[in-house]
């Protein structure tokens, strides 16, 4: 770069650094301080207290989501007595409705304007709905007939996930993109929330079956565990509401001051190509979460002891819990996309190791550890990636659609998890699984192996294809610089008018 003698050495060095950052792999994080440079306060660093207040929301979210994903089908088939195929279909239908609710609620969140912001109020008001319905979901009255149990299960499932959890969880996801515009802070928040999510899921996987078993293995155990999980979840949701602040403001208003019609916002949304890619990635990621419920069947029938599921859960989550804390620096150096692609390759290798002998616990543990390492980059960058998609949409259209864009993520989450649970129910039924039988036929055991090992391998390959095309990192630095300048200009204009 040619030197200009009329400029100071410090000025020339700053420009050299800016140009270098623009061309580097760390461009996505090079704009961290841009907010301060142009007067955009939304890019400020967050206090540790606020970051922790945000992160504990995934404690509550996973005290609801993890037990439902891992144990609800098992509870239906082995405690309540609902057939596997029927239970799987009920859960899929419920998740389809949940995903549809995501898309509707996303539009409502974008149109919400209160003194608390647009996302936090939804967390507050959804809390009693999700907690109460969760407890009732794991307390199906024994006196109901077969049809009554199925109807009760579906209604409570929809109230819990389709109304309460969708409202709370979609707002929680949306909060990530409006709590700060600082890309590095978003990665930090994602790491903290994912750490809490993984620890919570680990605890749920590790203690749920032992607690239920210690209380007789029937309804009494499920009643106790659901009340404890629900009460803790309620507290954490309140911490998120009172402990965070929304800073990033966008607009869906036209020049005349009226809000954009729903049809126009939908057109803007679907013109964002990364919207569909994010939906597909979340769908596959949470398809695997949905099929996680087969783990307890696998431990019981393939390995001969359902309590081994706790060990398998520990193996899959412990590397993630440790590795997450190294991710912000590594992502800063290499970017989200490249690391997630490398993680996909590692995940495939881990699945192949376990498939050498599906009944060998040593190989299962070794393969599980490798798969867990492969999942670290996606776990660290997944939700921050959606915030980048929101920024891209605002950059291209001038309209910020936080709620509707995050609806792609949560809709993918619900459709994927629902499809995963349904596949477990359908394929177990197709294999001749009988929850009331002492032993299972070989066909059912083979189906459990497919669901536990082969399906994650297939999904990982497809996720790799999607992330190959989800290359938003290349423009992120310019996007954030332009958006910071626009926000500063709007703030300056509003100050002049006042």
Short mmCIF file of C-alpha atoms in Angstrom, two decimals:
data_model
loop_
_atom_site.label_atom_id
_atom_site.label_comp_id
_atom_site.label_asym_id
_atom_site.label_seq_id
_atom_site.Cartn_x
_atom_site.Cartn_y
_atom_site.Cartn_z
CA UNK A 1 0.00 0.00 0.00
CA UNK A 2 1.48 3.32 -1.09
CA UNK A 3 2.25 5.75 1.70
CA UNK A 4 0.79 9.23 1.80
CA UNK A 5 3.23 11.73 3.33
CA UNK A 6 0.38 14.02 4.35
CA UNK A 7 -1.01 11.42 6.74
CA UNK A 8 0.45 10.32 10.06
CA UNK A 9 2.11 6.96 10.47
CA UNK A 10 -0.62 5.91 12.90
CA UNK A 11 -3.34 6.71 10.35
CA UNK A 12 -1.54 4.71 7.68
CA UNK A 13 -1.13 1.78 10.04
CA UNK A 14 -4.83 1.83 10.92
CA UNK A 15 -5.76 1.78 7.24
CA UNK A 16 -3.32 -1.06 6.56
CA UNK A 17 -4.86 -3.07 9.39
CA UNK A 18 -8.38 -2.39 8.07
CA UNK A 19 -7.49 -3.52 4.54
CA UNK A 20 -5.70 -6.60 5.85
CA UNK A 21 -8.68 -7.51 8.02
CA UNK A 22 -11.04 -7.11 5.09
CA UNK A 23 -9.10 -9.70 3.12
CA UNK A 24 -8.45 -12.14 5.93
CA UNK A 25 -10.34 -15.16 7.19
CA UNK A 26 -11.01 -13.23 10.37
CA UNK A 27 -12.95 -10.56 8.51
CA UNK A 28 -16.11 -11.74 10.17
CA UNK A 29 -14.73 -10.61 13.51
CA UNK A 30 -12.72 -7.61 12.30
CA UNK A 31 -15.74 -5.34 12.61
CA UNK A 32 -16.14 -5.92 16.34
CA UNK A 33 -15.12 -2.37 17.22
CA UNK A 34 -16.85 -0.75 14.27
CA UNK A 35 -19.84 0.13 16.40
CA UNK A 36 -17.72 2.30 18.63
CA UNK A 37 -15.93 3.84 15.63
CA UNK A 38 -19.12 5.10 14.00
CA UNK A 39 -21.16 5.69 17.14
CA UNK A 40 -23.25 2.51 17.10
CA UNK A 41 -23.74 1.55 20.74
CA UNK A 42 -25.29 -1.81 19.84
CA UNK A 43 -21.80 -3.21 19.24
CA UNK A 44 -20.55 -2.65 22.78
CA UNK A 45 -19.12 -5.49 24.87
CA UNK A 46 -21.52 -7.09 27.31
CA UNK A 47 -20.80 -7.59 30.98
CA UNK A 48 -20.11 -11.10 32.25
CA UNK A 49 -23.26 -10.80 34.35
CA UNK A 50 -25.46 -10.15 31.31
CA UNK A 51 -23.78 -12.87 29.27
CA UNK A 52 -24.44 -15.38 32.05
CA UNK A 53 -28.02 -14.13 32.45
CA UNK A 54 -28.54 -14.78 28.75
CA UNK A 55 -26.80 -18.14 28.80
CA UNK A 56 -28.83 -19.72 31.62
CA UNK A 57 -31.87 -19.51 29.39
CA UNK A 58 -30.65 -22.70 27.75
CA UNK A 59 -30.67 -24.40 31.14
CA UNK A 60 -34.41 -23.91 31.27
CA UNK A 61 -34.90 -24.60 27.59
CA UNK A 62 -33.12 -27.93 27.80
CA UNK A 63 -34.78 -28.95 31.05
CA UNK A 64 -37.90 -28.93 28.86
CA UNK A 65 -36.53 -29.98 25.47
CA UNK A 66 -34.02 -32.68 26.47
CA UNK A 67 -36.40 -34.87 28.51
CA UNK A 68 -39.01 -34.65 25.78
CA UNK A 69 -36.51 -35.54 23.06
CA UNK A 70 -34.80 -38.35 24.93
CA UNK A 71 -37.53 -39.89 27.09
CA UNK A 72 -41.05 -38.90 26.06
CA UNK A 73 -41.44 -41.70 23.51
CA UNK A 74 -40.02 -44.17 26.03
CA UNK A 75 -42.45 -42.84 28.66
CA UNK A 76 -45.35 -43.23 26.25
CA UNK A 77 -44.50 -46.79 25.22
CA UNK A 78 -43.18 -48.33 28.44
CA UNK A 79 -45.06 -46.44 31.19
CA UNK A 80 -48.32 -45.25 29.62
CA UNK A 81 -48.67 -48.16 27.17
CA UNK A 82 -49.18 -46.18 23.94
CA UNK A 83 -47.97 -48.11 20.88
CA UNK A 84 -44.64 -47.00 19.35
CA UNK A 85 -46.06 -46.21 15.90
CA UNK A 86 -49.00 -44.25 17.32
CA UNK A 87 -46.76 -42.39 19.76
CA UNK A 88 -44.29 -41.50 17.02
CA UNK A 89 -47.07 -40.23 14.77
CA UNK A 90 -48.54 -38.11 17.56
CA UNK A 91 -45.16 -36.54 18.20
CA UNK A 92 -44.51 -35.87 14.52
CA UNK A 93 -47.92 -34.26 14.02
CA UNK A 94 -47.34 -32.14 17.11
CA UNK A 95 -43.94 -31.01 15.84
CA UNK A 96 -45.35 -30.09 12.43
CA UNK A 97 -47.83 -27.83 14.21
CA UNK A 98 -44.99 -26.51 16.37
CA UNK A 99 -42.96 -25.59 13.28
CA UNK A 100 -45.96 -23.86 11.75
CA UNK A 101 -46.43 -21.88 14.96
CA UNK A 102 -42.78 -20.81 14.70
CA UNK A 103 -43.45 -19.08 11.41
CA UNK A 104 -46.50 -17.26 12.76
CA UNK A 105 -44.87 -16.21 16.02
CA UNK A 106 -41.82 -14.95 14.15
CA UNK A 107 -43.97 -12.34 12.44
CA UNK A 108 -45.55 -11.34 15.76
CA UNK A 109 -42.17 -10.91 17.43
CA UNK A 110 -40.96 -8.62 14.63
CA UNK A 111 -44.09 -6.51 15.12
CA UNK A 112 -43.81 -6.37 18.91
CA UNK A 113 -42.70 -3.07 20.39
CA UNK A 114 -42.62 -2.61 24.16
CA UNK A 115 -40.42 -0.89 26.72
CA UNK A 116 -38.82 -4.32 27.25
CA UNK A 117 -38.07 -4.76 23.54
CA UNK A 118 -39.62 -7.22 21.15
CA UNK A 119 -38.20 -10.59 22.26
CA UNK A 120 -38.03 -10.49 26.07
CA UNK A 121 -41.80 -10.05 26.65
CA UNK A 122 -42.46 -13.33 24.85
CA UNK A 123 -40.05 -15.14 27.15
CA UNK A 124 -41.86 -13.78 30.21
CA UNK A 125 -45.41 -14.57 29.16
CA UNK A 126 -44.63 -18.01 27.68
CA UNK A 127 -42.99 -19.27 30.88
CA UNK A 128 -46.09 -20.44 32.81
CA UNK A 129 -47.54 -22.09 29.70
CA UNK A 130 -44.46 -24.16 28.91
CA UNK A 131 -43.74 -25.17 32.51
CA UNK A 132 -47.25 -26.22 33.52
CA UNK A 133 -47.93 -28.14 30.30
CA UNK A 134 -44.52 -29.87 30.59
CA UNK A 135 -45.39 -31.24 34.03
CA UNK A 136 -48.82 -32.35 32.83
CA UNK A 137 -47.29 -34.01 29.76
CA UNK A 138 -45.33 -36.44 31.94
CA UNK A 139 -48.39 -37.09 34.12
CA UNK A 140 -50.89 -38.80 31.83
CA UNK A 141 -53.79 -40.00 34.03
CA UNK A 142 -53.77 -43.78 34.37
CA UNK A 143 -57.58 -43.89 34.50
CA UNK A 144 -58.02 -42.75 30.91
CA UNK A 145 -58.76 -45.28 28.17
CA UNK A 146 -56.35 -45.86 25.30
CA UNK A 147 -57.94 -43.18 23.10
CA UNK A 148 -58.17 -40.74 26.00
CA UNK A 149 -54.49 -41.15 26.79
CA UNK A 150 -53.55 -40.46 23.17
CA UNK A 151 -55.69 -37.32 23.00
CA UNK A 152 -54.38 -36.07 26.36
CA UNK A 153 -50.79 -36.74 25.27
CA UNK A 154 -51.22 -34.83 22.02
CA UNK A 155 -52.94 -31.83 23.61
CA UNK A 156 -50.33 -31.43 26.33
CA UNK A 157 -47.51 -32.01 23.86
CA UNK A 158 -48.81 -29.26 21.60
CA UNK A 159 -49.39 -26.84 24.48
CA UNK A 160 -45.91 -27.50 25.82
CA UNK A 161 -43.85 -27.37 22.62
CA UNK A 162 -46.20 -25.77 20.08
CA UNK A 163 -47.34 -22.86 22.23
CA UNK A 164 -45.21 -22.41 25.35
CA UNK A 165 -41.81 -23.63 24.17
CA UNK A 166 -42.10 -22.12 20.69
CA UNK A 167 -42.98 -18.71 22.12
CA UNK A 168 -40.21 -18.79 24.70
CA UNK A 169 -37.53 -20.46 22.60
CA UNK A 170 -38.06 -18.43 19.43
CA UNK A 171 -37.89 -15.24 21.45
CA UNK A 172 -34.75 -16.51 23.18
CA UNK A 173 -33.08 -17.22 19.83
CA UNK A 174 -34.15 -13.81 18.53
CA UNK A 175 -32.68 -12.15 21.61
CA UNK A 176 -29.19 -13.20 20.44
CA UNK A 177 -29.35 -10.91 17.42
CA UNK A 178 -30.86 -7.92 19.25
CA UNK A 179 -28.84 -8.04 22.46
CA UNK A 180 -25.70 -6.99 20.53
CA UNK A 181 -24.48 -6.43 16.97
CA UNK A 182 -20.93 -7.40 17.92
CA UNK A 183 -20.04 -10.62 16.08
CA UNK A 184 -17.48 -11.68 18.65
CA UNK A 185 -19.96 -11.13 21.47
CA UNK A 186 -22.50 -13.25 19.60
CA UNK A 187 -20.05 -16.12 19.37
CA UNK A 188 -19.27 -15.69 23.08
CA UNK A 189 -22.98 -15.74 23.94
CA UNK A 190 -23.48 -18.82 21.77
CA UNK A 191 -20.62 -20.61 23.52
CA UNK A 192 -22.00 -19.76 26.96
CA UNK A 193 -25.57 -20.77 26.14
CA UNK A 194 -24.41 -23.95 24.40
CA UNK A 195 -22.24 -24.84 27.39
CA UNK A 196 -25.27 -24.51 29.67
CA UNK A 197 -27.38 -26.46 27.18
CA UNK A 198 -24.89 -29.32 27.01
CA UNK A 199 -24.36 -29.49 30.77
CA UNK A 200 -28.12 -29.50 31.28
CA UNK A 201 -28.64 -32.18 28.64
CA UNK A 202 -25.83 -34.22 30.20
CA UNK A 203 -27.47 -33.99 33.63
CA UNK A 204 -30.88 -34.87 32.18
CA UNK A 205 -29.49 -37.88 30.31
CA UNK A 206 -27.45 -38.99 33.28
CA UNK A 207 -29.97 -38.71 36.13
CA UNK A 208 -33.44 -39.10 34.64
CA UNK A 209 -33.64 -42.88 34.29
CA UNK A 210 -31.85 -43.56 37.62
CA UNK A 211 -34.23 -41.18 39.43
CA UNK A 212 -37.28 -42.72 37.78
CA UNK A 213 -35.97 -46.21 38.56
CA UNK A 214 -35.25 -45.29 42.18
CA UNK A 215 -38.88 -44.21 42.54
CA UNK A 216 -40.31 -47.48 41.31
CA UNK A 217 -39.73 -47.07 37.57
CA UNK A 218 -43.29 -45.91 36.98
CA UNK A 219 -45.46 -42.80 37.07
CA UNK A 220 -44.25 -41.64 40.50
CA UNK A 221 -40.72 -41.24 39.20
CA UNK A 222 -41.81 -39.30 36.12
CA UNK A 223 -44.00 -37.03 38.25
CA UNK A 224 -41.11 -36.14 40.54
CA UNK A 225 -38.60 -35.50 37.77
CA UNK A 226 -40.99 -33.36 35.70
CA UNK A 227 -41.84 -31.10 38.65
CA UNK A 228 -38.17 -30.56 39.52
CA UNK A 229 -37.19 -29.83 35.91
CA UNK A 230 -40.16 -27.49 35.40
CA UNK A 231 -39.51 -25.44 38.54
CA UNK A 232 -35.83 -24.87 37.70
CA UNK A 233 -36.74 -23.97 34.10
CA UNK A 234 -39.16 -21.28 35.29
CA UNK A 235 -36.46 -19.61 37.39
CA UNK A 236 -33.95 -19.51 34.54
CA UNK A 237 -36.47 -17.99 32.11
CA UNK A 238 -37.10 -15.18 34.59
CA UNK A 239 -33.34 -14.60 34.93
CA UNK A 240 -33.11 -14.11 31.15
CA UNK A 241 -35.97 -11.62 31.16
CA UNK A 242 -34.71 -9.48 34.05
CA UNK A 243 -30.98 -9.84 33.36
CA UNK A 244 -30.69 -8.83 29.68
CA UNK A 245 -31.29 -5.78 27.50
CA UNK A 246 -32.13 -5.37 23.82
CA UNK A 247 -29.85 -2.94 21.96
CA UNK A 248 -30.12 -3.65 18.23
CA UNK A 249 -33.12 -1.87 16.75
CA UNK A 250 -34.35 -2.43 13.23
CA UNK A 251 -37.39 -1.39 11.37
CA UNK A 252 -40.11 -3.00 9.30
CA UNK A 253 -41.74 0.35 8.59
CA UNK A 254 -42.28 2.02 5.22
CA UNK A 255 -41.51 5.64 4.43
CA UNK A 256 -45.03 6.66 5.51
CA UNK A 257 -44.39 5.24 8.98
CA UNK A 258 -46.71 2.26 8.56
CA UNK A 259 -45.41 -1.25 9.17
CA UNK A 260 -44.71 -3.33 6.10
CA UNK A 261 -47.57 -5.69 5.19
CA UNK A 262 -46.96 -9.33 6.04
CA UNK A 263 -46.84 -10.29 2.36
CA UNK A 264 -43.98 -7.88 1.66
CA UNK A 265 -41.97 -9.04 4.67
CA UNK A 266 -42.41 -12.65 3.55
CA UNK A 267 -41.14 -11.77 0.07
CA UNK A 268 -38.09 -10.08 1.59
CA UNK A 269 -37.50 -13.11 3.80
CA UNK A 270 -37.61 -15.73 1.04
CA UNK A 271 -35.27 -13.67 -1.16
CA UNK A 272 -32.57 -14.30 1.44
CA UNK A 273 -30.96 -17.53 0.18
CA UNK A 274 -29.30 -18.19 3.52
CA UNK A 275 -32.76 -18.42 5.14
CA UNK A 276 -33.44 -21.77 3.45
CA UNK A 277 -29.96 -23.09 4.10
CA UNK A 278 -30.27 -22.26 7.79
CA UNK A 279 -33.62 -24.04 7.90
CA UNK A 280 -32.14 -27.15 6.30
CA UNK A 281 -29.14 -27.20 8.62
CA UNK A 282 -31.30 -26.89 11.72
CA UNK A 283 -33.70 -29.54 10.44
CA UNK A 284 -30.91 -32.11 10.06
CA UNK A 285 -29.18 -31.10 13.29
CA UNK A 286 -32.35 -31.52 15.32
CA UNK A 287 -33.39 -34.63 13.42
CA UNK A 288 -30.49 -36.21 15.29
CA UNK A 289 -31.74 -34.67 18.54
CA UNK A 290 -35.12 -36.26 17.87
CA UNK A 291 -33.61 -39.67 17.23
CA UNK A 292 -31.59 -39.41 20.46
CA UNK A 293 -34.58 -41.05 22.12
CA UNK A 294 -33.51 -44.36 20.57
CA UNK A 295 -30.43 -44.30 22.83
CA UNK A 296 -32.25 -45.74 25.84
CA UNK A 297 -33.73 -48.50 23.63
CA UNK A 298 -30.26 -49.18 22.21
CA UNK A 299 -28.73 -49.43 25.68
CA UNK A 300 -31.50 -51.74 26.87
CA UNK A 301 -31.67 -54.09 23.87
CA UNK A 302 -28.26 -53.98 22.17
CA UNK A 303 -26.03 -53.47 25.21
CA UNK A 304 -28.28 -55.19 27.74
CA UNK A 305 -28.58 -52.42 30.33
CA UNK A 306 -30.67 -49.21 29.99
CA UNK A 307 -28.50 -47.44 32.58
CA UNK A 308 -25.57 -47.55 30.11
CA UNK A 309 -27.42 -44.79 28.26
CA UNK A 310 -26.16 -42.40 30.94
CA UNK A 311 -22.57 -43.35 30.07
CA UNK A 312 -23.18 -42.92 26.34
CA UNK A 313 -24.71 -39.50 27.00
CA UNK A 314 -21.67 -38.48 29.03
CA UNK A 315 -19.33 -39.62 26.24
CA UNK A 316 -21.21 -37.59 23.61
CA UNK A 317 -21.47 -34.39 25.64
CA UNK A 318 -18.30 -34.12 27.73
CA UNK A 319 -15.96 -33.28 24.79
CA UNK A 320 -18.42 -30.62 23.67
CA UNK A 321 -18.55 -29.06 27.11
CA UNK A 322 -14.75 -28.82 27.25
CA UNK A 323 -14.10 -27.93 23.61
CA UNK A 324 -16.61 -25.10 23.41
CA UNK A 325 -14.40 -22.74 25.39
CA UNK A 326 -11.65 -22.90 22.76
CA UNK A 327 -14.01 -22.13 19.90
CA UNK A 328 -14.25 -18.29 19.98
CA UNK A 329 -10.51 -17.90 19.35
CA UNK A 330 -10.43 -20.69 16.74
CA UNK A 331 -13.52 -19.36 14.94
CA UNK A 332 -11.92 -15.92 14.99
CA UNK A 333 -8.96 -17.36 13.10
CA UNK A 334 -10.63 -19.69 10.63
CA UNK A 335 -14.31 -18.68 10.46
CA UNK A 336 -17.46 -20.67 11.29
CA UNK A 337 -17.99 -22.40 7.93
CA UNK A 338 -14.57 -24.02 7.54
CA UNK A 339 -14.56 -25.33 11.08
CA UNK A 340 -18.06 -26.80 10.74
CA UNK A 341 -16.98 -28.55 7.51
CA UNK A 342 -13.98 -30.06 9.29
CA UNK A 343 -16.30 -31.10 12.10
CA UNK A 344 -18.56 -32.93 9.66
CA UNK A 345 -15.62 -35.01 8.42
CA UNK A 346 -14.63 -35.88 12.01
CA UNK A 347 -18.23 -36.82 12.81
CA UNK A 348 -18.35 -39.24 9.87
CA UNK A 349 -15.12 -40.88 11.05
CA UNK A 350 -16.56 -41.32 14.54
CA UNK A 351 -19.70 -42.97 13.20
CA UNK A 352 -17.63 -45.41 11.14
CA UNK A 353 -15.58 -46.39 14.23
CA UNK A 354 -18.75 -47.28 16.17
CA UNK A 355 -20.16 -49.24 13.22
CA UNK A 356 -17.21 -51.66 13.28
CA UNK A 357 -19.04 -53.53 16.06
CA UNK A 358 -22.26 -51.88 17.30
CA UNK A 359 -22.40 -54.12 20.38
CA UNK A 360 -18.85 -53.33 21.50
CA UNK A 361 -19.03 -50.74 24.26
CA UNK A 362 -15.37 -49.75 23.84
CA UNK A 363 -15.84 -48.95 20.14
CA UNK A 364 -19.09 -47.13 20.92
CA UNK A 365 -17.30 -44.96 23.46
CA UNK A 366 -14.35 -44.30 21.12
CA UNK A 367 -16.61 -43.48 18.17
CA UNK A 368 -18.85 -41.37 20.39
CA UNK A 369 -15.90 -39.31 21.59
CA UNK A 370 -14.79 -38.65 18.00
CA UNK A 371 -18.33 -37.74 16.94
CA UNK A 372 -18.60 -35.35 19.87
CA UNK A 373 -15.37 -33.60 18.88
CA UNK A 374 -16.74 -33.23 15.35
CA UNK A 375 -19.86 -31.56 16.67
CA UNK A 376 -18.04 -28.83 18.61
CA UNK A 377 -17.76 -26.22 15.79
CA UNK A 378 -21.47 -26.44 14.90
CA UNK A 379 -22.46 -26.24 18.56
CA UNK A 380 -20.34 -23.11 19.04
CA UNK A 381 -21.34 -21.28 15.87
CA UNK A 382 -24.83 -22.46 14.98
CA UNK A 383 -26.97 -19.74 16.54
CA UNK A 384 -24.43 -17.01 15.84
CA UNK A 385 -24.62 -18.10 12.21
CA UNK A 386 -28.36 -17.35 12.16
CA UNK A 387 -27.68 -13.88 13.59
CA UNK A 388 -25.36 -13.37 10.62
CA UNK A 389 -28.21 -14.42 8.30
CA UNK A 390 -30.40 -11.77 9.96
CA UNK A 391 -27.71 -9.15 9.34
CA UNK A 392 -27.35 -10.23 5.72
CA UNK A 393 -31.09 -9.85 5.16
CA UNK A 394 -31.10 -6.34 6.65
CA UNK A 395 -28.02 -5.42 4.61
CA UNK A 396 -29.65 -6.47 1.34
CA UNK A 397 -33.17 -5.19 1.93
CA UNK A 398 -32.95 -2.48 4.61
CA UNK A 399 -35.55 -4.43 6.64
CA UNK A 400 -34.51 -6.33 9.76
CA UNK A 401 -36.47 -9.54 10.34
CA UNK A 402 -35.03 -11.04 13.52
CA UNK A 403 -38.07 -13.05 14.56
CA UNK A 404 -38.99 -14.32 11.12
CA UNK A 405 -35.42 -15.36 10.31
CA UNK A 406 -34.98 -17.15 13.61
CA UNK A 407 -38.30 -18.83 12.88
CA UNK A 408 -36.41 -20.69 10.15
CA UNK A 409 -34.09 -22.04 12.81
CA UNK A 410 -36.78 -22.97 15.32
CA UNK A 411 -39.09 -24.34 12.62
CA UNK A 412 -36.21 -26.50 11.42
CA UNK A 413 -35.63 -27.46 15.04
CA UNK A 414 -39.25 -28.54 15.51
CA UNK A 415 -39.71 -30.23 12.14
CA UNK A 416 -36.38 -32.02 12.49
CA UNK A 417 -36.91 -33.16 16.08
CA UNK A 418 -40.47 -34.21 15.28
CA UNK A 419 -39.37 -36.18 12.25
CA UNK A 420 -36.59 -37.77 14.29
CA UNK A 421 -38.94 -38.89 17.06
CA UNK A 422 -41.46 -40.14 14.48
CA UNK A 423 -38.77 -42.13 12.66
CA UNK A 424 -37.86 -43.81 15.93
CA UNK A 425 -41.48 -44.75 16.58
CA UNK A 426 -42.25 -45.84 13.02
CA UNK A 427 -39.08 -47.83 12.45
CA UNK A 428 -39.22 -49.53 15.84
CA UNK A 429 -42.79 -50.55 15.08
CA UNK A 430 -41.74 -51.75 11.62
CA UNK A 431 -39.04 -53.83 13.30
CA UNK A 432 -41.59 -55.45 15.61
CA UNK A 433 -40.72 -53.62 18.83
CA UNK A 434 -43.05 -54.36 21.77
CA UNK A 435 -42.59 -52.13 24.81
CA UNK A 436 -44.32 -54.66 27.09
CA UNK A 437 -42.17 -57.63 25.99
CA UNK A 438 -39.20 -58.90 28.02
CA UNK A 439 -36.98 -59.28 24.93
CA UNK A 440 -37.10 -57.79 21.44
CA UNK A 441 -36.82 -59.56 18.06
CA UNK A 442 -33.62 -59.26 16.01
CA UNK A 443 -35.42 -57.03 13.50
CA UNK A 444 -36.15 -54.46 16.22
CA UNK A 445 -32.56 -54.56 17.46
CA UNK A 446 -31.25 -54.04 13.90
CA UNK A 447 -33.53 -51.05 13.54
CA UNK A 448 -32.15 -49.58 16.75
CA UNK A 449 -28.63 -49.91 15.35
CA UNK A 450 -29.68 -48.12 12.16
CA UNK A 451 -31.31 -45.28 14.08
CA UNK A 452 -28.47 -44.87 16.58
CA UNK A 453 -25.47 -45.15 14.23
CA UNK A 454 -26.34 -45.15 10.52
CA UNK A 455 -28.82 -42.27 10.53
CA UNK A 456 -26.39 -39.81 12.21
CA UNK A 457 -23.80 -40.73 9.57
CA UNK A 458 -26.21 -39.93 6.72
CA UNK A 459 -27.37 -36.69 8.35
CA UNK A 460 -23.78 -35.53 8.90
CA UNK A 461 -22.98 -35.87 5.21
CA UNK A 462 -26.08 -33.87 4.25
CA UNK A 463 -25.20 -31.16 6.79
CA UNK A 464 -21.78 -30.90 5.20
CA UNK A 465 -23.39 -30.25 1.80
CA UNK A 466 -25.57 -27.48 3.25
CA UNK A 467 -22.77 -25.70 5.11
CA UNK A 468 -20.65 -25.79 1.95
CA UNK A 469 -23.15 -23.42 0.33
CA UNK A 470 -23.85 -21.39 3.50
CA UNK A 471 -20.79 -19.22 2.91
CA UNK A 472 -21.88 -16.02 4.62
CA UNK A 473 -18.49 -15.40 6.26
CA UNK A 474 -17.00 -14.00 3.06
CA UNK A 475 -19.13 -10.82 3.20
CA UNK A 476 -19.68 -10.50 6.93
CA UNK A 477 -17.12 -7.79 7.64
CA UNK A 478 -18.56 -5.46 5.00
CA UNK A 479 -22.10 -6.26 6.13
CA UNK A 480 -21.39 -5.32 9.71
CA UNK A 481 -19.55 -2.15 8.78
CA UNK A 482 -22.41 -0.97 6.56
CA UNK A 483 -25.07 -1.81 9.14
CA UNK A 484 -23.16 -0.07 11.92
CA UNK A 485 -22.94 3.07 9.79
CA UNK A 486 -26.67 2.95 9.02
CA UNK A 487 -27.59 2.57 12.69
CA UNK A 488 -25.32 5.43 13.66
CA UNK A 489 -26.90 7.60 10.94
CA UNK A 490 -30.42 6.74 12.15
CA UNK A 491 -29.48 7.48 15.75
CA UNK A 492 -27.92 10.78 14.74
CA UNK A 493 -31.00 11.73 12.74
CA UNK A 494 -33.30 10.89 15.61
CA UNK A 495 -31.15 12.96 17.97
CA UNK A 496 -31.27 15.97 15.63
CA UNK A 497 -35.09 15.71 15.31
CA UNK A 498 -35.50 15.55 19.06
#
